């Protein structure tokens, strides 16, 4: 996860230089043969926390981390490699969906 910054080249100039700095590194397994869509999203508890969820092909699971501390919070087991991860809100209920070639699993925040 990177932090983007920008600064003016000179005080009166409209020219801007952008750069990025690593904030946190997450490792979701030793292999990556598939193009998995991972997710970065705000905590459903609205406490300012940010979560990262990524597929782990080696264990057929999705891994959920706290982006601030880098700590692994939960491993969500799947039957096949996770291809897509989607946080969503339906009727004021926060959900996290994972997609494989054959299944969609929907998890409810508690």
CSV table of N, CA, C and O in Angstrom, one decimal:
chain,number,residue,atom,x,y,z
A,1,UNK,N,0.9,-1.2,0.0
A,1,UNK,CA,0.0,0.0,0.0
A,1,UNK,C,0.9,1.2,0.0
A,1,UNK,O,1.9,1.3,0.8
A,2,UNK,N,0.6,2.2,-0.9
A,2,UNK,CA,1.4,3.3,-1.1
A,2,UNK,C,0.7,4.6,-0.7
A,2,UNK,O,-0.5,4.7,-0.8
A,3,UNK,N,1.5,5.6,-0.2
A,3,UNK,CA,1.0,6.9,0.1
A,3,UNK,C,1.4,7.9,-1.1
A,3,UNK,O,2.6,7.9,-1.4
A,4,UNK,N,0.5,8.6,-1.7
A,4,UNK,CA,0.9,9.5,-2.8
A,4,UNK,C,1.0,10.9,-2.2
A,4,UNK,O,0.2,11.3,-1.4
A,5,UNK,N,2.0,11.6,-2.7
A,5,UNK,CA,2.3,13.0,-2.3
A,5,UNK,C,2.5,13.8,-3.5
A,5,UNK,O,3.0,13.3,-4.6
A,6,UNK,N,2.3,15.1,-3.5
A,6,UNK,CA,2.6,16.0,-4.6
A,6,UNK,C,3.1,17.3,-4.0
A,6,UNK,O,2.7,17.7,-2.9
A,7,UNK,N,3.9,17.9,-4.8
A,7,UNK,CA,4.5,19.2,-4.4
A,7,UNK,C,4.8,20.0,-5.7
A,7,UNK,O,5.0,19.5,-6.7
A,8,UNK,N,4.7,21.4,-5.5
A,8,UNK,CA,5.0,22.3,-6.6
A,8,UNK,C,6.5,22.3,-6.9
A,8,UNK,O,7.3,22.3,-6.0
A,9,UNK,N,6.9,22.4,-8.2
A,9,UNK,CA,8.3,22.6,-8.5
A,9,UNK,C,8.8,23.9,-8.0
A,9,UNK,O,9.9,24.0,-7.5
A,10,UNK,N,8.0,25.0,-8.2
A,10,UNK,CA,8.4,26.3,-7.7
A,10,UNK,C,7.1,26.9,-7.1
A,10,UNK,O,6.0,26.4,-7.4
A,11,UNK,N,7.3,27.9,-6.3
A,11,UNK,CA,6.2,28.5,-5.6
A,11,UNK,C,5.1,29.1,-6.6
A,11,UNK,O,3.9,28.9,-6.3
A,12,UNK,N,5.4,29.7,-7.7
A,12,UNK,CA,4.4,30.2,-8.6
A,12,UNK,C,4.1,29.3,-9.7
A,12,UNK,O,3.2,29.6,-10.5
A,13,UNK,N,4.7,28.2,-9.9
A,13,UNK,CA,4.5,27.3,-11.0
A,13,UNK,C,3.3,26.4,-10.8
A,13,UNK,O,3.0,26.0,-9.7
A,14,UNK,N,2.7,26.0,-11.9
A,14,UNK,CA,1.6,25.1,-11.9
A,14,UNK,C,2.1,23.6,-12.0
A,14,UNK,O,1.4,22.7,-12.0
A,15,UNK,N,3.5,23.5,-12.3
A,15,UNK,CA,4.1,22.2,-12.4
A,15,UNK,C,4.1,21.5,-11.1
A,15,UNK,O,4.6,22.1,-10.1
A,16,UNK,N,3.7,20.2,-11.1
A,16,UNK,CA,3.7,19.5,-9.8
A,16,UNK,C,4.5,18.2,-10.0
A,16,UNK,O,4.4,17.6,-11.1
A,17,UNK,N,5.1,17.8,-9.0
A,17,UNK,CA,5.9,16.5,-8.9
A,17,UNK,C,5.1,15.6,-8.0
A,17,UNK,O,4.8,16.0,-6.8
A,18,UNK,N,4.8,14.4,-8.5
A,18,UNK,CA,4.1,13.4,-7.6
A,18,UNK,C,5.1,12.3,-7.3
A,18,UNK,O,5.9,11.9,-8.1
A,19,UNK,N,4.9,11.8,-6.1
A,19,UNK,CA,5.8,10.7,-5.7
A,19,UNK,C,5.0,9.7,-4.8
A,19,UNK,O,3.9,10.1,-4.3
A,20,UNK,N,5.5,8.5,-4.6
A,20,UNK,CA,4.8,7.6,-3.7
A,20,UNK,C,5.8,7.0,-2.7
A,20,UNK,O,6.9,6.8,-3.1
A,21,UNK,N,5.3,6.7,-1.6
A,21,UNK,CA,6.1,6.1,-0.5
A,21,UNK,C,5.3,4.9,0.0
A,21,UNK,O,4.1,5.0,0.3
A,22,UNK,N,6.0,3.8,0.2
A,22,UNK,CA,5.4,2.6,0.8
A,22,UNK,C,4.9,2.8,2.2
A,22,UNK,O,5.7,3.4,3.0
A,23,UNK,N,3.7,2.4,2.5
A,23,UNK,CA,3.1,2.6,3.9
A,23,UNK,C,3.1,1.2,4.6
A,23,UNK,O,3.5,1.0,5.7
A,24,UNK,N,2.7,0.2,3.8
A,24,UNK,CA,2.5,-1.2,4.3
A,24,UNK,C,2.7,-2.2,3.2
A,24,UNK,O,2.3,-1.9,2.1
A,25,UNK,N,3.2,-3.3,3.5
A,25,UNK,CA,3.4,-4.4,2.5
A,25,UNK,C,2.6,-5.6,3.0
A,25,UNK,O,2.8,-6.0,4.2
A,26,UNK,N,1.8,-6.2,2.2
A,26,UNK,CA,1.0,-7.4,2.5
A,26,UNK,C,1.4,-8.5,1.6
A,26,UNK,O,1.6,-8.4,0.4
A,27,UNK,N,1.6,-9.7,2.2
A,27,UNK,CA,2.0,-10.9,1.4
A,27,UNK,C,0.9,-11.9,1.5
A,27,UNK,O,0.6,-12.4,2.6
A,28,UNK,N,0.3,-12.2,0.3
A,28,UNK,CA,-0.9,-13.1,0.3
A,28,UNK,C,-0.5,-14.4,-0.4
A,28,UNK,O,-1.1,-14.8,-1.4
A,29,UNK,N,0.6,-15.0,0.0
A,29,UNK,CA,0.9,-16.3,-0.5
A,29,UNK,C,2.1,-16.3,-1.4
A,29,UNK,O,2.5,-15.2,-1.9
A,30,UNK,N,2.7,-17.4,-1.7
A,30,UNK,CA,4.0,-17.5,-2.5
A,30,UNK,C,3.8,-17.5,-4.0
A,30,UNK,O,4.7,-17.3,-4.7
A,31,UNK,N,2.6,-17.7,-4.5
A,31,UNK,CA,2.3,-17.8,-5.9
A,31,UNK,C,1.2,-16.8,-6.3
A,31,UNK,O,0.4,-16.4,-5.5
A,32,UNK,N,1.3,-16.4,-7.6
A,32,UNK,CA,0.3,-15.5,-8.1
A,32,UNK,C,0.2,-15.8,-9.6
A,32,UNK,O,0.7,-15.0,-10.5
A,33,UNK,N,-0.6,-16.8,-10.0
A,33,UNK,CA,-0.7,-17.2,-11.4
A,33,UNK,C,-2.0,-16.5,-12.0
A,33,UNK,O,-2.1,-16.3,-13.2
A,34,UNK,N,-2.9,-16.1,-11.2
A,34,UNK,CA,-4.2,-15.5,-11.6
A,34,UNK,C,-4.1,-14.0,-11.3
A,34,UNK,O,-3.5,-13.6,-10.3
A,35,UNK,N,-4.9,-13.2,-12.0
A,35,UNK,CA,-5.0,-11.8,-11.7
A,35,UNK,C,-6.2,-11.6,-10.8
A,35,UNK,O,-7.4,-11.7,-11.2
A,36,UNK,N,-5.9,-11.4,-9.5
A,36,UNK,CA,-6.9,-11.3,-8.5
A,36,UNK,C,-7.2,-9.8,-8.2
A,36,UNK,O,-6.3,-9.0,-8.1
A,37,UNK,N,-8.5,-9.5,-8.1
A,37,UNK,CA,-8.9,-8.1,-7.8
A,37,UNK,C,-8.9,-8.0,-6.3
A,37,UNK,O,-9.8,-8.6,-5.6
A,38,UNK,N,-8.0,-7.3,-5.6
A,38,UNK,CA,-8.0,-7.1,-4.2
A,38,UNK,C,-8.8,-5.9,-3.8
A,38,UNK,O,-9.3,-5.2,-4.7
A,39,UNK,N,-8.9,-5.6,-2.5
A,39,UNK,CA,-9.7,-4.5,-2.1
A,39,UNK,C,-9.1,-3.8,-0.9
A,39,UNK,O,-8.5,-4.4,0.0
A,40,UNK,N,-9.2,-2.4,-0.9
A,40,UNK,CA,-8.8,-1.6,0.2
A,40,UNK,C,-10.1,-0.8,0.5
A,40,UNK,O,-10.7,-0.1,-0.4
A,41,UNK,N,-10.5,-0.8,1.8
A,41,UNK,CA,-11.8,-0.2,2.1
A,41,UNK,C,-11.8,0.2,3.6
A,41,UNK,O,-11.0,-0.3,4.4
A,42,UNK,N,-12.6,1.2,3.9
A,42,UNK,CA,-12.8,1.7,5.3
A,42,UNK,C,-13.5,0.7,6.1
A,42,UNK,O,-14.4,-0.1,5.7
A,43,UNK,N,-13.2,0.7,7.4
A,43,UNK,CA,-13.9,-0.2,8.4
A,43,UNK,C,-15.3,0.1,8.4
A,43,UNK,O,-15.7,1.2,8.5
A,44,UNK,N,-16.2,-1.0,8.5
A,44,UNK,CA,-17.6,-0.7,8.6
A,44,UNK,C,-18.0,-0.1,10.0
A,44,UNK,O,-19.0,0.5,10.2
A,45,UNK,N,-17.0,-0.1,10.9
A,45,UNK,CA,-17.3,0.4,12.3
A,45,UNK,C,-17.1,2.0,12.3
A,45,UNK,O,-17.3,2.6,13.3
A,46,UNK,N,-16.7,2.5,11.1
A,46,UNK,CA,-16.5,3.9,10.9
A,46,UNK,C,-15.6,4.6,12.0
A,46,UNK,O,-15.9,5.6,12.5
A,47,UNK,N,-14.5,3.8,12.3
A,47,UNK,CA,-13.6,4.3,13.4
A,47,UNK,C,-12.3,4.9,12.7
A,47,UNK,O,-11.3,5.1,13.4
A,48,UNK,N,-12.3,5.1,11.4
A,48,UNK,CA,-11.1,5.6,10.7
A,48,UNK,C,-10.2,4.5,10.3
A,48,UNK,O,-9.2,4.8,9.6
A,49,UNK,N,-10.4,3.2,10.7
A,49,UNK,CA,-9.5,2.1,10.2
A,49,UNK,C,-9.7,1.8,8.8
A,49,UNK,O,-10.8,2.0,8.2
A,50,UNK,N,-8.7,1.3,8.2
A,50,UNK,CA,-8.7,0.9,6.8
A,50,UNK,C,-8.3,-0.6,6.7
A,50,UNK,O,-7.4,-1.0,7.4
A,51,UNK,N,-9.0,-1.4,5.9
A,51,UNK,CA,-8.7,-2.8,5.8
A,51,UNK,C,-8.2,-3.1,4.4
A,51,UNK,O,-8.6,-2.4,3.4
A,52,UNK,N,-7.5,-4.2,4.2
A,52,UNK,CA,-7.0,-4.7,3.0
A,52,UNK,C,-7.4,-6.1,2.9
A,52,UNK,O,-7.2,-6.9,3.9
A,53,UNK,N,-8.0,-6.6,1.8
A,53,UNK,CA,-8.3,-8.0,1.6
A,53,UNK,C,-7.7,-8.4,0.3
A,53,UNK,O,-7.9,-7.7,-0.7
A,54,UNK,N,-7.0,-9.6,0.3
A,54,UNK,CA,-6.4,-10.1,-0.9
A,54,UNK,C,-6.5,-11.6,-1.0
A,54,UNK,O,-6.5,-12.3,0.1
A,55,UNK,N,-6.6,-12.1,-2.2
A,55,UNK,CA,-6.7,-13.5,-2.4
A,55,UNK,C,-5.3,-14.2,-2.2
A,55,UNK,O,-4.3,-13.6,-2.6
A,56,UNK,N,-5.4,-15.4,-1.6
A,56,UNK,CA,-4.2,-16.2,-1.4
A,56,UNK,C,-4.4,-17.5,-2.2
A,56,UNK,O,-5.1,-18.4,-1.8
A,57,UNK,N,-3.8,-17.6,-3.4
A,57,UNK,CA,-3.9,-18.8,-4.3
A,57,UNK,C,-3.5,-20.1,-3.6
A,57,UNK,O,-4.1,-21.1,-3.8
A,58,UNK,N,-2.4,-20.0,-2.8
A,58,UNK,CA,-1.8,-21.2,-2.2
A,58,UNK,C,-2.7,-21.9,-1.3
A,58,UNK,O,-2.8,-23.1,-1.1
A,59,UNK,N,-3.5,-21.1,-0.5
A,59,UNK,CA,-4.4,-21.7,0.5
A,59,UNK,C,-5.9,-21.6,0.1
A,59,UNK,O,-6.8,-21.9,0.9
A,60,UNK,N,-6.2,-21.1,-1.1
A,60,UNK,CA,-7.6,-20.9,-1.6
A,60,UNK,C,-8.4,-20.2,-0.5
A,60,UNK,O,-9.4,-20.6,0.0
A,61,UNK,N,-7.9,-19.0,-0.2
A,61,UNK,CA,-8.6,-18.2,0.8
A,61,UNK,C,-8.4,-16.7,0.5
A,61,UNK,O,-7.6,-16.3,-0.4
A,62,UNK,N,-9.1,-15.9,1.2
A,62,UNK,CA,-8.9,-14.4,1.2
A,62,UNK,C,-8.4,-14.0,2.5
A,62,UNK,O,-8.9,-14.5,3.6
A,63,UNK,N,-7.4,-13.2,2.5
A,63,UNK,CA,-6.7,-12.7,3.8
A,63,UNK,C,-7.1,-11.3,4.0
A,63,UNK,O,-7.1,-10.4,3.2
A,64,UNK,N,-7.6,-11.0,5.3
A,64,UNK,CA,-8.0,-9.7,5.7
A,64,UNK,C,-7.0,-9.1,6.7
A,64,UNK,O,-6.8,-9.7,7.7
A,65,UNK,N,-6.5,-7.9,6.4
A,65,UNK,CA,-5.5,-7.2,7.2
A,65,UNK,C,-6.0,-5.9,7.7
A,65,UNK,O,-6.8,-5.2,7.0
A,66,UNK,N,-5.5,-5.4,8.8
A,66,UNK,CA,-5.7,-4.0,9.3
A,66,UNK,C,-4.5,-3.3,8.6
A,66,UNK,O,-3.4,-3.5,8.8
A,67,UNK,N,-4.9,-2.3,7.7
A,67,UNK,CA,-3.9,-1.6,7.0
A,67,UNK,C,-3.0,-0.7,7.9
A,67,UNK,O,-1.8,-0.5,7.5
A,68,UNK,N,-3.5,-0.2,9.0
A,68,UNK,CA,-2.7,0.6,9.8
A,68,UNK,C,-1.6,-0.1,10.5
A,68,UNK,O,-0.4,0.4,10.6
A,69,UNK,N,-1.9,-1.3,11.0
A,69,UNK,CA,-0.9,-2.1,11.8
A,69,UNK,C,-0.2,-3.1,10.9
A,69,UNK,O,0.9,-3.6,11.3
A,70,UNK,N,-0.8,-3.5,9.8
A,70,UNK,CA,-0.3,-4.6,9.0
A,70,UNK,C,-0.6,-6.0,9.5
A,70,UNK,O,-0.1,-7.0,9.0
A,71,UNK,N,-1.4,-6.1,10.6
A,71,UNK,CA,-1.7,-7.4,11.2
A,71,UNK,C,-2.8,-8.1,10.5
A,71,UNK,O,-3.8,-7.5,10.0
A,72,UNK,N,-2.6,-9.4,10.3
A,72,UNK,CA,-3.6,-10.3,9.7
A,72,UNK,C,-4.8,-10.4,10.7
A,72,UNK,O,-4.6,-10.9,11.8
A,73,UNK,N,-6.0,-10.1,10.2
A,73,UNK,CA,-7.2,-10.2,11.1
A,73,UNK,C,-7.9,-11.5,10.9
A,73,UNK,O,-8.4,-12.1,11.9
A,74,UNK,N,-8.0,-12.0,9.7
A,74,UNK,CA,-8.8,-13.2,9.4
A,74,UNK,C,-8.5,-13.8,8.1
A,74,UNK,O,-8.1,-13.1,7.2
A,75,UNK,N,-8.6,-15.1,8.1
A,75,UNK,CA,-8.4,-15.9,6.8
A,75,UNK,C,-9.8,-16.5,6.5
A,75,UNK,O,-10.4,-17.2,7.2
A,76,UNK,N,-10.3,-16.1,5.3
A,76,UNK,CA,-11.6,-16.5,4.8
A,76,UNK,C,-11.4,-17.6,3.8
A,76,UNK,O,-11.0,-17.4,2.7
A,77,UNK,N,-11.7,-18.8,4.2
A,77,UNK,CA,-11.5,-20.0,3.4
A,77,UNK,C,-12.5,-20.1,2.2
A,77,UNK,O,-13.6,-19.8,2.3
A,78,UNK,N,-11.9,-20.5,1.1
A,78,UNK,CA,-12.7,-20.7,-0.1
A,78,UNK,C,-12.4,-22.1,-0.7
A,78,UNK,O,-11.5,-22.7,-0.3
A,79,UNK,N,-13.2,-22.5,-1.7
A,79,UNK,CA,-13.0,-23.8,-2.3
A,79,UNK,C,-12.0,-23.8,-3.4
A,79,UNK,O,-11.4,-24.8,-3.7
A,80,UNK,N,-11.9,-22.6,-4.0
A,80,UNK,CA,-10.9,-22.4,-5.2
A,80,UNK,C,-10.2,-21.1,-4.9
A,80,UNK,O,-10.6,-20.3,-4.0
A,81,UNK,N,-9.2,-20.8,-5.7
A,81,UNK,CA,-8.6,-19.4,-5.6
A,81,UNK,C,-9.6,-18.3,-5.7
A,81,UNK,O,-10.5,-18.3,-6.6
A,82,UNK,N,-9.5,-17.3,-4.9
A,82,UNK,CA,-10.4,-16.1,-4.9
A,82,UNK,C,-9.9,-15.2,-6.0
A,82,UNK,O,-8.8,-14.8,-6.1
A,83,UNK,N,-10.9,-14.9,-6.9
A,83,UNK,CA,-10.6,-14.0,-8.1
A,83,UNK,C,-11.0,-12.6,-7.8
A,83,UNK,O,-10.4,-11.7,-8.4
A,84,UNK,N,-12.0,-12.3,-7.0
A,84,UNK,CA,-12.4,-10.9,-6.8
A,84,UNK,C,-12.9,-10.8,-5.4
A,84,UNK,O,-13.5,-11.7,-4.8
A,85,UNK,N,-12.8,-9.6,-4.8
A,85,UNK,CA,-13.2,-9.3,-3.5
A,85,UNK,C,-13.9,-8.0,-3.5
A,85,UNK,O,-13.5,-7.0,-4.2
A,86,UNK,N,-15.1,-7.9,-2.9
A,86,UNK,CA,-15.9,-6.7,-3.0
A,86,UNK,C,-16.6,-6.4,-1.7
A,86,UNK,O,-17.5,-7.1,-1.2
A,87,UNK,N,-16.2,-5.3,-1.0
A,87,UNK,CA,-16.9,-4.9,0.2
A,87,UNK,C,-18.2,-4.1,-0.3
A,87,UNK,O,-18.1,-3.4,-1.3
A,88,UNK,N,-19.3,-4.3,0.4
A,88,UNK,CA,-20.5,-3.6,0.0
A,88,UNK,C,-21.4,-3.4,1.2
A,88,UNK,O,-21.2,-4.0,2.3
A,89,UNK,N,-22.4,-2.6,1.0
A,89,UNK,CA,-23.4,-2.3,2.1
A,89,UNK,C,-24.8,-2.4,1.5
A,89,UNK,O,-25.1,-1.8,0.5
A,90,UNK,N,-25.6,-3.2,2.2
A,90,UNK,CA,-27.0,-3.4,1.7
A,90,UNK,C,-27.9,-3.2,2.9
A,90,UNK,O,-27.7,-3.9,4.0
A,91,UNK,N,-28.8,-2.3,2.8
A,91,UNK,CA,-29.8,-2.0,3.9
A,91,UNK,C,-29.1,-1.8,5.2
A,91,UNK,O,-29.4,-2.4,6.3
A,92,UNK,N,-28.0,-1.0,5.2
A,92,UNK,CA,-27.2,-0.6,6.4
A,92,UNK,C,-26.5,-1.8,7.0
A,92,UNK,O,-26.1,-1.8,8.2
A,93,UNK,N,-26.3,-2.9,6.3
A,93,UNK,CA,-25.6,-4.0,6.7
A,93,UNK,C,-24.3,-4.1,5.9
A,93,UNK,O,-24.4,-4.1,4.6
A,94,UNK,N,-23.2,-4.2,6.5
A,94,UNK,CA,-21.9,-4.3,5.8
A,94,UNK,C,-21.5,-5.7,5.5
A,94,UNK,O,-21.6,-6.6,6.4
A,95,UNK,N,-21.2,-6.0,4.3
A,95,UNK,CA,-20.8,-7.3,3.8
A,95,UNK,C,-19.5,-7.3,3.1
A,95,UNK,O,-19.0,-6.3,2.6
A,96,UNK,N,-18.9,-8.5,2.9
A,96,UNK,CA,-17.7,-8.7,2.1
A,96,UNK,C,-17.9,-9.9,1.3
A,96,UNK,O,-18.2,-11.0,1.8
A,97,UNK,N,-17.8,-9.7,0.0
A,97,UNK,CA,-18.1,-10.9,-0.9
A,97,UNK,C,-16.8,-11.3,-1.6
A,97,UNK,O,-15.9,-10.5,-1.9
A,98,UNK,N,-16.6,-12.6,-1.7
A,98,UNK,CA,-15.5,-13.2,-2.4
A,98,UNK,C,-16.0,-14.1,-3.6
A,98,UNK,O,-17.0,-14.8,-3.4
A,99,UNK,N,-15.3,-14.0,-4.7
A,99,UNK,CA,-15.7,-14.7,-5.9
A,99,UNK,C,-14.6,-15.7,-6.3
A,99,UNK,O,-13.5,-15.3,-6.4
A,100,UNK,N,-15.0,-16.9,-6.6
A,100,UNK,CA,-14.1,-17.9,-7.2
A,100,UNK,C,-14.7,-18.3,-8.6
A,100,UNK,O,-15.7,-17.7,-9.0
A,101,UNK,N,-14.1,-19.2,-9.3
A,101,UNK,CA,-14.7,-19.7,-10.6
A,101,UNK,C,-16.1,-20.2,-10.4
A,101,UNK,O,-16.9,-20.2,-11.3
A,102,UNK,N,-16.4,-20.8,-9.2
A,102,UNK,CA,-17.7,-21.5,-9.1
A,102,UNK,C,-18.6,-21.0,-8.0
A,102,UNK,O,-19.8,-21.3,-8.0
A,103,UNK,N,-18.1,-20.2,-7.1
A,103,UNK,CA,-18.9,-19.7,-6.0
A,103,UNK,C,-18.7,-18.3,-5.6
A,103,UNK,O,-17.7,-17.7,-5.9
A,104,UNK,N,-19.8,-17.7,-5.0
A,104,UNK,CA,-19.7,-16.4,-4.4
A,104,UNK,C,-20.0,-16.6,-2.9
A,104,UNK,O,-21.0,-17.3,-2.6
A,105,UNK,N,-19.1,-16.2,-2.0
A,105,UNK,CA,-19.3,-16.3,-0.6
A,105,UNK,C,-19.5,-14.9,-0.1
A,105,UNK,O,-18.8,-14.0,-0.4
A,106,UNK,N,-20.5,-14.7,0.8
A,106,UNK,CA,-20.8,-13.4,1.3
A,106,UNK,C,-20.7,-13.5,2.8
A,106,UNK,O,-21.4,-14.3,3.5
A,107,UNK,N,-19.9,-12.6,3.4
A,107,UNK,CA,-19.6,-12.6,4.8
A,107,UNK,C,-20.2,-11.3,5.4
A,107,UNK,O,-20.2,-10.2,4.8
A,108,UNK,N,-20.8,-11.5,6.6
A,108,UNK,CA,-21.4,-10.3,7.3
A,108,UNK,C,-20.5,-9.9,8.4
A,108,UNK,O,-20.0,-10.7,9.2
A,109,UNK,N,-20.3,-8.6,8.5
A,109,UNK,CA,-19.5,-8.0,9.6
A,109,UNK,C,-20.2,-8.1,10.9
A,109,UNK,O,-21.4,-7.8,11.0
A,110,UNK,N,-19.5,-8.6,12.0
A,110,UNK,CA,-20.1,-8.7,13.3
A,110,UNK,C,-19.1,-8.2,14.3
A,110,UNK,O,-18.0,-8.2,14.2
